[in-house]
Tab-separated table of C-alpha atoms in Angstrom:
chain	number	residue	atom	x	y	z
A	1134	UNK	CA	0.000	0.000	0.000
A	1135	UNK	CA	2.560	2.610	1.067
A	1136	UNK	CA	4.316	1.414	-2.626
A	1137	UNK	CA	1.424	2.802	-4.382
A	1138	UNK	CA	0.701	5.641	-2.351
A	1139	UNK	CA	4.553	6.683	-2.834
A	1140	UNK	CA	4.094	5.907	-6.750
A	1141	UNK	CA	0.915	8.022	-6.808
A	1142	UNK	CA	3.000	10.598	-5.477
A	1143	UNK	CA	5.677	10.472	-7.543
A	1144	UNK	CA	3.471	10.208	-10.671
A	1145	UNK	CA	1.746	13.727	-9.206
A	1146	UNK	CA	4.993	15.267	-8.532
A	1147	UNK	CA	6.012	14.398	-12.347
A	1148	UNK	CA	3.095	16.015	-13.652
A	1149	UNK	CA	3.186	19.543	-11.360
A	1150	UNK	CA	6.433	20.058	-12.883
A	1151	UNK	CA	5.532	19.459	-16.144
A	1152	UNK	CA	3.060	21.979	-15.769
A	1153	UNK	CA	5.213	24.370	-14.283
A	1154	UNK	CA	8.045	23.848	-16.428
A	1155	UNK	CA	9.338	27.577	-17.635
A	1156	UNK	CA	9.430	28.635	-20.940
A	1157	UNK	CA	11.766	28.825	-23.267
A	1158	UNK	CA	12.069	24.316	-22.809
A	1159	UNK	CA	13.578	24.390	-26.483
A	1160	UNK	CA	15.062	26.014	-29.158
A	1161	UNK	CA	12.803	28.828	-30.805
A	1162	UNK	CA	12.535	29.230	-34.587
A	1163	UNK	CA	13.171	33.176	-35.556
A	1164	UNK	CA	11.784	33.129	-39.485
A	1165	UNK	CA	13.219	36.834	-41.152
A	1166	UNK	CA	11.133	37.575	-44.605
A	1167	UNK	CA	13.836	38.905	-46.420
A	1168	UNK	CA	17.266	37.190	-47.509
A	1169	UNK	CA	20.487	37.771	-46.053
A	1170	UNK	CA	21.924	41.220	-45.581
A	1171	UNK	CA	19.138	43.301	-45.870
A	1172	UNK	CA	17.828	45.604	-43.397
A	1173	UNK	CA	15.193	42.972	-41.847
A	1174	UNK	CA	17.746	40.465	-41.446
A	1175	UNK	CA	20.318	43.044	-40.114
A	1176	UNK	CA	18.025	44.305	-37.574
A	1177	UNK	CA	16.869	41.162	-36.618
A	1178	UNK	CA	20.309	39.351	-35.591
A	1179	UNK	CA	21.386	42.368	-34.262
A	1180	UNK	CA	19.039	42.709	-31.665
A	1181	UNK	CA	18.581	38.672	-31.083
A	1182	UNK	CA	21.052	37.598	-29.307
A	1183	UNK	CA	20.568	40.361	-26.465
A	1184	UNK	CA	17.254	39.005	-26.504
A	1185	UNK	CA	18.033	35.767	-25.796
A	1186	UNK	CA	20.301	36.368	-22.898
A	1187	UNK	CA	17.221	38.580	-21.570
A	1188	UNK	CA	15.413	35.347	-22.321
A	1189	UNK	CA	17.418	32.607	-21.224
A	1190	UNK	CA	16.674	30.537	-24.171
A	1191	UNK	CA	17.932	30.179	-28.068
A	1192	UNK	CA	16.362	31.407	-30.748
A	1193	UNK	CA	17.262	30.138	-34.051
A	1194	UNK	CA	17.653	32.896	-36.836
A	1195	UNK	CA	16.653	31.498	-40.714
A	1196	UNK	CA	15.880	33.521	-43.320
A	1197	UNK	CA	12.497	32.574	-45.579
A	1198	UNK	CA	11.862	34.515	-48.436
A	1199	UNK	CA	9.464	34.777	-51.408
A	1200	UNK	CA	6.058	36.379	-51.621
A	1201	UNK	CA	7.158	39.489	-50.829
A	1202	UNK	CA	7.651	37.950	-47.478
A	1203	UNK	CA	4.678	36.180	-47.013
A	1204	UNK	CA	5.829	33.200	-47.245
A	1205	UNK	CA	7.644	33.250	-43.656
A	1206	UNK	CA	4.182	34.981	-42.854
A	1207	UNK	CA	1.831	32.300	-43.910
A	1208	UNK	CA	4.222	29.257	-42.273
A	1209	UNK	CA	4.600	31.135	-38.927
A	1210	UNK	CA	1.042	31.822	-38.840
A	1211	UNK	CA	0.344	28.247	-39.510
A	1212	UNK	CA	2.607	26.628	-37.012
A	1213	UNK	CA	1.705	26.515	-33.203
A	1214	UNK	CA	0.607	29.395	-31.351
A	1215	UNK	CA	3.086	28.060	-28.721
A	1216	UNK	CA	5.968	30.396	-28.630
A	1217	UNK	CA	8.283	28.248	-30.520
A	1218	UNK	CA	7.837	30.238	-33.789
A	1219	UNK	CA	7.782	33.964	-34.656
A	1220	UNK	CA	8.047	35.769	-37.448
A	1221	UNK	CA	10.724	38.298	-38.340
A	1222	UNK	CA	8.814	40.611	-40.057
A	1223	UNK	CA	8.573	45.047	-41.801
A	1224	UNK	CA	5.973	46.161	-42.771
A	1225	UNK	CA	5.186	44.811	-46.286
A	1226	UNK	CA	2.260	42.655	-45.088
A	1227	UNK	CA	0.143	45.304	-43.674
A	1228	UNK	CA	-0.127	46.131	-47.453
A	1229	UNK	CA	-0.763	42.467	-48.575
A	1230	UNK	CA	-4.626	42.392	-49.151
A	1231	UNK	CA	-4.882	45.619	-51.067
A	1232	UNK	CA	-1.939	45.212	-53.038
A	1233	UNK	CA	-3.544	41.355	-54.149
A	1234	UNK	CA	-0.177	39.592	-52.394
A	1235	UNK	CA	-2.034	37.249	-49.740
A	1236	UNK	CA	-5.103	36.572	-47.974
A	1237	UNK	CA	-3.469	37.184	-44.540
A	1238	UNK	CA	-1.640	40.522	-42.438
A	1239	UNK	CA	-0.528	40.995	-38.616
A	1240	UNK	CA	-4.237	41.068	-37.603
A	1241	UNK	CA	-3.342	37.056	-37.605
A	1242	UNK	CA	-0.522	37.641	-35.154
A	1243	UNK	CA	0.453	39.693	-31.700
A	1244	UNK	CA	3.220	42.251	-32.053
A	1245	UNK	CA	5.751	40.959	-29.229
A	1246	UNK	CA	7.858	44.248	-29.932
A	1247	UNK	CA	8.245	46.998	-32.822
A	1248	UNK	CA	11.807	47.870	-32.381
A	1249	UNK	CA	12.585	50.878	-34.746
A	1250	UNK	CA	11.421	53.020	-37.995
A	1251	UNK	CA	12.533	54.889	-40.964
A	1252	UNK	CA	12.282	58.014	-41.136
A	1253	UNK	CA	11.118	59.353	-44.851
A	1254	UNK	CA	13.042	62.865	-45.980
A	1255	UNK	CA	12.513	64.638	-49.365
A	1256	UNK	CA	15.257	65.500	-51.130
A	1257	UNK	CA	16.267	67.564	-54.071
A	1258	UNK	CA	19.000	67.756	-56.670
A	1259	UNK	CA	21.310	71.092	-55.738
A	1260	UNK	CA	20.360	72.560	-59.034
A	1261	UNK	CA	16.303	72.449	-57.915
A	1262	UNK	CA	14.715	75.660	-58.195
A	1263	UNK	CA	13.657	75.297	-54.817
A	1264	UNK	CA	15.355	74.947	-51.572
A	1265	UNK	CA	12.426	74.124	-49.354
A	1266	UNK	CA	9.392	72.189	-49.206
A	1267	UNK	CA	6.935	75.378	-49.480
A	1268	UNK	CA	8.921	76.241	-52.225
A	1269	UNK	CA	8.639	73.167	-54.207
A	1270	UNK	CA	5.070	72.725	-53.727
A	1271	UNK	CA	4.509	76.340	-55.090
A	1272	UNK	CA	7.137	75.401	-58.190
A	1273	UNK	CA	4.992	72.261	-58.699
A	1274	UNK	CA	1.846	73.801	-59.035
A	1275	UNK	CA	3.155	76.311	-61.081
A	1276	UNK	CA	4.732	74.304	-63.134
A	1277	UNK	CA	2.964	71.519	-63.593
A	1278	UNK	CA	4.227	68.387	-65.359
A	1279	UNK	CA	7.770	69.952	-64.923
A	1280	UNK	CA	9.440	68.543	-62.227
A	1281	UNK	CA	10.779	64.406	-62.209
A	1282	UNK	CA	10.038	63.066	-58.988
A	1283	UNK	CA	12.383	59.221	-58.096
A	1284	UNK	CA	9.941	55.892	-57.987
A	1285	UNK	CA	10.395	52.310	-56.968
A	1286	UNK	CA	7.544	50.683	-57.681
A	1287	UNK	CA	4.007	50.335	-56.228
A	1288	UNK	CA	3.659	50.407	-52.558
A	1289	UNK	CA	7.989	51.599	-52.358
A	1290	UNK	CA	8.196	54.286	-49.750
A	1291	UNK	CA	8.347	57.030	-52.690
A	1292	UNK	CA	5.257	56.023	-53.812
A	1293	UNK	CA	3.238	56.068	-50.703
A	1294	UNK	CA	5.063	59.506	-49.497
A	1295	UNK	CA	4.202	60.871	-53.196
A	1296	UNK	CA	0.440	59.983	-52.376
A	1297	UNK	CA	0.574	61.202	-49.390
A	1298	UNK	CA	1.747	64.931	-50.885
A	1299	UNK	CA	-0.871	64.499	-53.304
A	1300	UNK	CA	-3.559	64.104	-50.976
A	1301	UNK	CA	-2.359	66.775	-48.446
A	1302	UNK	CA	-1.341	69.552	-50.964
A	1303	UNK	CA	-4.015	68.819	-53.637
A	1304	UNK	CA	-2.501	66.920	-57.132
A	1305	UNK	CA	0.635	67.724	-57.524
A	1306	UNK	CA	1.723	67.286	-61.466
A	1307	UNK	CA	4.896	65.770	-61.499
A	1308	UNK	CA	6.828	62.984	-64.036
A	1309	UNK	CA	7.389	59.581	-61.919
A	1310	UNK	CA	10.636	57.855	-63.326
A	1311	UNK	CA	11.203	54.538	-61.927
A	1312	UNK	CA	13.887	53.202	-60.573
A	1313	UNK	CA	15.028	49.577	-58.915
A	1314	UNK	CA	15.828	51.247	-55.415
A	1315	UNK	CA	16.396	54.225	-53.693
A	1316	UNK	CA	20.181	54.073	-53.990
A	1317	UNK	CA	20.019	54.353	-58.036
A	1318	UNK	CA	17.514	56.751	-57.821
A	1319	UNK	CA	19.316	58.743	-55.461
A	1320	UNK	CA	22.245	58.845	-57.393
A	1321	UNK	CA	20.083	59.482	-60.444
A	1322	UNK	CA	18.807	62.440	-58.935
A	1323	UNK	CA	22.870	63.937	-58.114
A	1324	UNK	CA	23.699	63.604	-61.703
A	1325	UNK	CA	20.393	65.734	-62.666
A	1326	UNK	CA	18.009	62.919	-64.125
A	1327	UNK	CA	15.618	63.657	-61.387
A	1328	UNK	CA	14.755	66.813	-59.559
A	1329	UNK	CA	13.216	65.230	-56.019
A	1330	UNK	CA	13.409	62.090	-54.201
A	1331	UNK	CA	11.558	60.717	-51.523
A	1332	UNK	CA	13.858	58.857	-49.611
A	1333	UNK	CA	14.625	56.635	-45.986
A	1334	UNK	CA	16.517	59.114	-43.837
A	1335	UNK	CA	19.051	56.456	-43.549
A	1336	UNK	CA	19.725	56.249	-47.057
A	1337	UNK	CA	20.005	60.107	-47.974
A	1338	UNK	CA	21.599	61.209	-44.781
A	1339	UNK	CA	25.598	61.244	-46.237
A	1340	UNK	CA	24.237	63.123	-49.405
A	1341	UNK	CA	22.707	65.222	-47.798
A	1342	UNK	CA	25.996	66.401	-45.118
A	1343	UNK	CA	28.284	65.806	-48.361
A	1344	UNK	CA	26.416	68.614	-50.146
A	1345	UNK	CA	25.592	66.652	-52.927
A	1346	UNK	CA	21.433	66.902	-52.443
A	1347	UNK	CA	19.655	69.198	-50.324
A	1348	UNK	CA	17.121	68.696	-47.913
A	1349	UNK	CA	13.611	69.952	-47.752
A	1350	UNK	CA	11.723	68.451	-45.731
A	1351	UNK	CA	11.725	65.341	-42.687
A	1352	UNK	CA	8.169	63.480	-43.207
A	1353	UNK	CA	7.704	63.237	-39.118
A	1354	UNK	CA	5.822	64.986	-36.450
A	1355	UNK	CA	9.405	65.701	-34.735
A	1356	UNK	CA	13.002	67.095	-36.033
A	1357	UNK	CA	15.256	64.244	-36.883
A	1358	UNK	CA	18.286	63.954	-34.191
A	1359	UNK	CA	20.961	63.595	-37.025
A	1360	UNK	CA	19.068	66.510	-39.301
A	1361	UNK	CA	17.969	68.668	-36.980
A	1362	UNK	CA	17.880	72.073	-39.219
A	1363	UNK	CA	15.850	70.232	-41.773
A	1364	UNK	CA	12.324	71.212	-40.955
A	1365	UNK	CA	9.253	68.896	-40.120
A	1366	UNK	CA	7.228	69.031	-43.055
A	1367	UNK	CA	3.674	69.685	-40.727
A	1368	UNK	CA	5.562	72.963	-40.295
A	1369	UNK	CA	4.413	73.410	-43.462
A	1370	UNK	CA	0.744	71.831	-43.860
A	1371	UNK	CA	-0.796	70.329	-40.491
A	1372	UNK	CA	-3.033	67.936	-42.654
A	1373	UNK	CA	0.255	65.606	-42.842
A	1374	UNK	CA	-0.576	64.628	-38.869
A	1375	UNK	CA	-3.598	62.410	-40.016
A	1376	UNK	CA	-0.933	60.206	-42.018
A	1377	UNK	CA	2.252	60.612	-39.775
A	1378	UNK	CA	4.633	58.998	-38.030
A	1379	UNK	CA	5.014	56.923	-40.764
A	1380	UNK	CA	7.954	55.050	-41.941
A	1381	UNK	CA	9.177	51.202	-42.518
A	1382	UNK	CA	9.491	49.006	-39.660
A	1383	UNK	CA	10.806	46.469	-37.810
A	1384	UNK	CA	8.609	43.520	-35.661
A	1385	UNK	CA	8.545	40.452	-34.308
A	1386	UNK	CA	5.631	38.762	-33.823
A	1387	UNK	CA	4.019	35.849	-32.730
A	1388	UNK	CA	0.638	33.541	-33.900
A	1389	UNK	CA	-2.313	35.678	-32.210
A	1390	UNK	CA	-3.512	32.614	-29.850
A	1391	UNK	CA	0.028	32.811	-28.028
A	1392	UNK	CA	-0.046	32.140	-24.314
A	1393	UNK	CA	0.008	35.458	-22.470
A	1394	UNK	CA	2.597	34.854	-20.169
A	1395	UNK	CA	4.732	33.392	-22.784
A	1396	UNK	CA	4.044	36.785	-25.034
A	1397	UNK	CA	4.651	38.606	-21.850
A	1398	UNK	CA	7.898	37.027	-21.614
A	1399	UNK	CA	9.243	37.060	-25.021
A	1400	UNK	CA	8.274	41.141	-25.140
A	1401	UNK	CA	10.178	41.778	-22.388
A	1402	UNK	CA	12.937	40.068	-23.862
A	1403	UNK	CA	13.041	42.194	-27.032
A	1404	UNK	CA	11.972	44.953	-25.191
A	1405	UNK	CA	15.834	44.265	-23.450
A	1406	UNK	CA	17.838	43.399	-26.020
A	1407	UNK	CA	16.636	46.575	-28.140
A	1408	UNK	CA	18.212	48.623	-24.742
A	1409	UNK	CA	21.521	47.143	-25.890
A	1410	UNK	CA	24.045	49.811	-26.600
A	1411	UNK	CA	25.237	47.664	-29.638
A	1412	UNK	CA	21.937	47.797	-30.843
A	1413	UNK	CA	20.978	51.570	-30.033
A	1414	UNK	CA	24.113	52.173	-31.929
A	1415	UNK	CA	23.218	50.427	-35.084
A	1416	UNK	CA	20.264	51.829	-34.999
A	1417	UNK	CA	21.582	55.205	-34.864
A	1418	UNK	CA	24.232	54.680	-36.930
A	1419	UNK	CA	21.682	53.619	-39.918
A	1420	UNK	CA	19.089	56.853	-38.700
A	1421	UNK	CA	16.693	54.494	-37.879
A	1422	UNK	CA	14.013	55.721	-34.757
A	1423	UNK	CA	13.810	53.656	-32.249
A	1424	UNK	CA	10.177	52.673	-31.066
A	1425	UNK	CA	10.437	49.456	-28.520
A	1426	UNK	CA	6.931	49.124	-28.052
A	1427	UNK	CA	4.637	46.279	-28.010
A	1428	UNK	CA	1.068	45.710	-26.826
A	1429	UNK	CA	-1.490	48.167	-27.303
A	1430	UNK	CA	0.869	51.055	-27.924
A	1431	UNK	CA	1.792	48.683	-30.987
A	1432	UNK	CA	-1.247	47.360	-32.215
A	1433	UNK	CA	-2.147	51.089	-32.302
A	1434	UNK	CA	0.623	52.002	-34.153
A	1435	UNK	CA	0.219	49.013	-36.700
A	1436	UNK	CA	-3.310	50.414	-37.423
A	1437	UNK	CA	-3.067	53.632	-37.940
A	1438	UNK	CA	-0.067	52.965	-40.379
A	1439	UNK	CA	-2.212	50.376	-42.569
A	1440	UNK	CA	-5.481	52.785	-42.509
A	1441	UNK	CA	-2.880	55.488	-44.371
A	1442	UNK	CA	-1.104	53.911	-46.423
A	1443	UNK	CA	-3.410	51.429	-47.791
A	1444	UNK	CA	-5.820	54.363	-48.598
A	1445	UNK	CA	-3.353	56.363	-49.717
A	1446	UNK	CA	-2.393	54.081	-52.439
A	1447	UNK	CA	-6.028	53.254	-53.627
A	1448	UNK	CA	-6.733	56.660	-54.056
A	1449	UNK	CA	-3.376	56.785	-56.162
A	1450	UNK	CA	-4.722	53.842	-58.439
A	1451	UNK	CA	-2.104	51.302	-57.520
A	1452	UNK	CA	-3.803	48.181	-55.374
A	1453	UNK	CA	-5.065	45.574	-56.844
A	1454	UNK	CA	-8.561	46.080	-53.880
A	1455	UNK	CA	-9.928	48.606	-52.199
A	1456	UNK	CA	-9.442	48.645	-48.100
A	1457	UNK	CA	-12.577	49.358	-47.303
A	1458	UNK	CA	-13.392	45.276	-48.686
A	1459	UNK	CA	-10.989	44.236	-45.683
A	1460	UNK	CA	-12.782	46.375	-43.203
A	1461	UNK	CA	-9.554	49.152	-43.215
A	1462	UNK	CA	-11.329	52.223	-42.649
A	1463	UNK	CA	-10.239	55.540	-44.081
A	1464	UNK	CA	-8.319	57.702	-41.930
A	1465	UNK	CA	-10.477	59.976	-39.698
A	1466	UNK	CA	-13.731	57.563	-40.516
């Protein structure tokens, strides 16, 4: 009898710490969208393995690409909502449903941590006959179909800040010339092919302080640290606060039927390893803001950025649906 009350025991004591066992109990899978030495993937094993000393665990970094990223999205979103999996994502999926690339966003998942943005600056060739943003607004419209404004393509950060200037400033009248990235449209626009840019920060910045470009305007609602005598552009027109701060991004997320202690933990982890002084230096170093926010500050955030710029690029003509059938409701509605 005492046998089986001791085995009993034993079986009970097996079980309680099974249950109570912490998490991380095995390696976690870290899927980045994008392929090796971009920006995602930078960012990402940057700031991961300061995470996982926060975290006590290892997460396993591999990149997944194709789809325009989704499809990391659609296997992390398929896989168990246990903790074990998490995606590595920007912000290209926000923009999947209008733009016809997939049937599935971040409303499928719970933003453990945004860690940093882009900052968007216009920028003009020296020889512009503007030097500010007023100024090239006022050329524009009186000029119209004059100026040669850089492009990269459908849902590219010049094409949702030219929308954006369009529907805060009225149609501006302007020549798009594409190119296959901001860098060779950048330098495009220093030898005279184009007149403006809209451009990351990041990318612009050593132009800019060379003297090779000038600045007219930072797309934020506050003066960029490494440019600050380049003016906000709601200086200029306060209707850009319904669309702004906007910008790329970096995330990790996880499947949205996570455990909440386990989300709780891996946020705080991020959360940590974004406070690294490695990290905040990278960051800096590549004018990326830094954001570290997660939960409702970040769902928040996630919204307001797909409301703009998905209806800023169906009122340009360039997705493939409108918001409105995904239940995205224009800004201010």
């Amino acid at each position: 009898m005492n046998k089986l009350i001791f085995g009993a025991l034993s079986a009970l004591t097996l079980t309680a710490g099974a249950a109570l066992a912490e998490y991380p109990e095995k390696e976690i899978q870290g899927f980045i969208q994008w392929g090796a030495g971009g920006s995602t993937d930078t960012v990402m094993r940057s700031v991961t393995p300061h995470a996982e000393e926060a975290l006590g665990g290892t997460i396993v970094m591999q990149n997944m690409t194709g789809g325009v990223g989704a499809i990391a999205l659609n296997h992390v979103s398929g896989a168990d909502a246990d903790g074990y999996s998490l995606l590595m994502g920007a912000e290209n999926p926000l923009l999947y449903k209008v733009m016809g690339l997939g049937d599935k966003d971040y409303s499928d998942f719970i933003p453990l941590i945004l860690l940093a943005r882009g900052t968007p600056l216009l920028v003009a060739n020296n020889d512009a006959p503007f030097d500010d943003y007023q100024g090239f607004v006022d050329y524009v419209k009186a000029n119209p179909g004059e100026i040669r404004i850089g492009a990269t393509g459908p849902g590219g950060l010049p094409s949702v800040i030219t929308a954006m200037m369009n529907e805060v400033e009225g149609d501006l009248d302007m020549i798009a010339v594409p190119y296959d990235g901001d860098g060779p449209a950048l330098t495009a626009m220093q030898g005279g092919a184009v007149d403006v840019m809209p451009a990351v920060l990041g990318a612009a910045i050593e132009g800019v302080r060379a003297g090779n470009m000038k600045a007219l305007a930072v797309f934020d609602v506050e003066a960029a640290a490494k440019l600050p005598d380049v003016p906000i552009v709601t200086s200029f027109n306060e209707g850009y606060n319904t669309f702004l701060p906007w910008g790329s991004f970096f995330g990790v997320f996880a499947p949205k039927d996570t455990p909440e202690d386990v989300v709780a933990k891996l946020s705080e982890a991020f959360a940590t390893g974004a406070e690294h002084p490695d990290f905040l230096a990278l960051m800096d170093d590549r004018g990326f803001k830094m954001m570290n926010i997660s939960g409702d500050e970040a769902q928040a955030f996630l919204d307001k950025w797909q409301q703009g710029t998905t209806w800023l690029l169906n009122d340009a003509g360039l997705t493939k649906a409108s918001p409105e059938e995904f239940g995205i409701a224009r800004p201010g509605e």
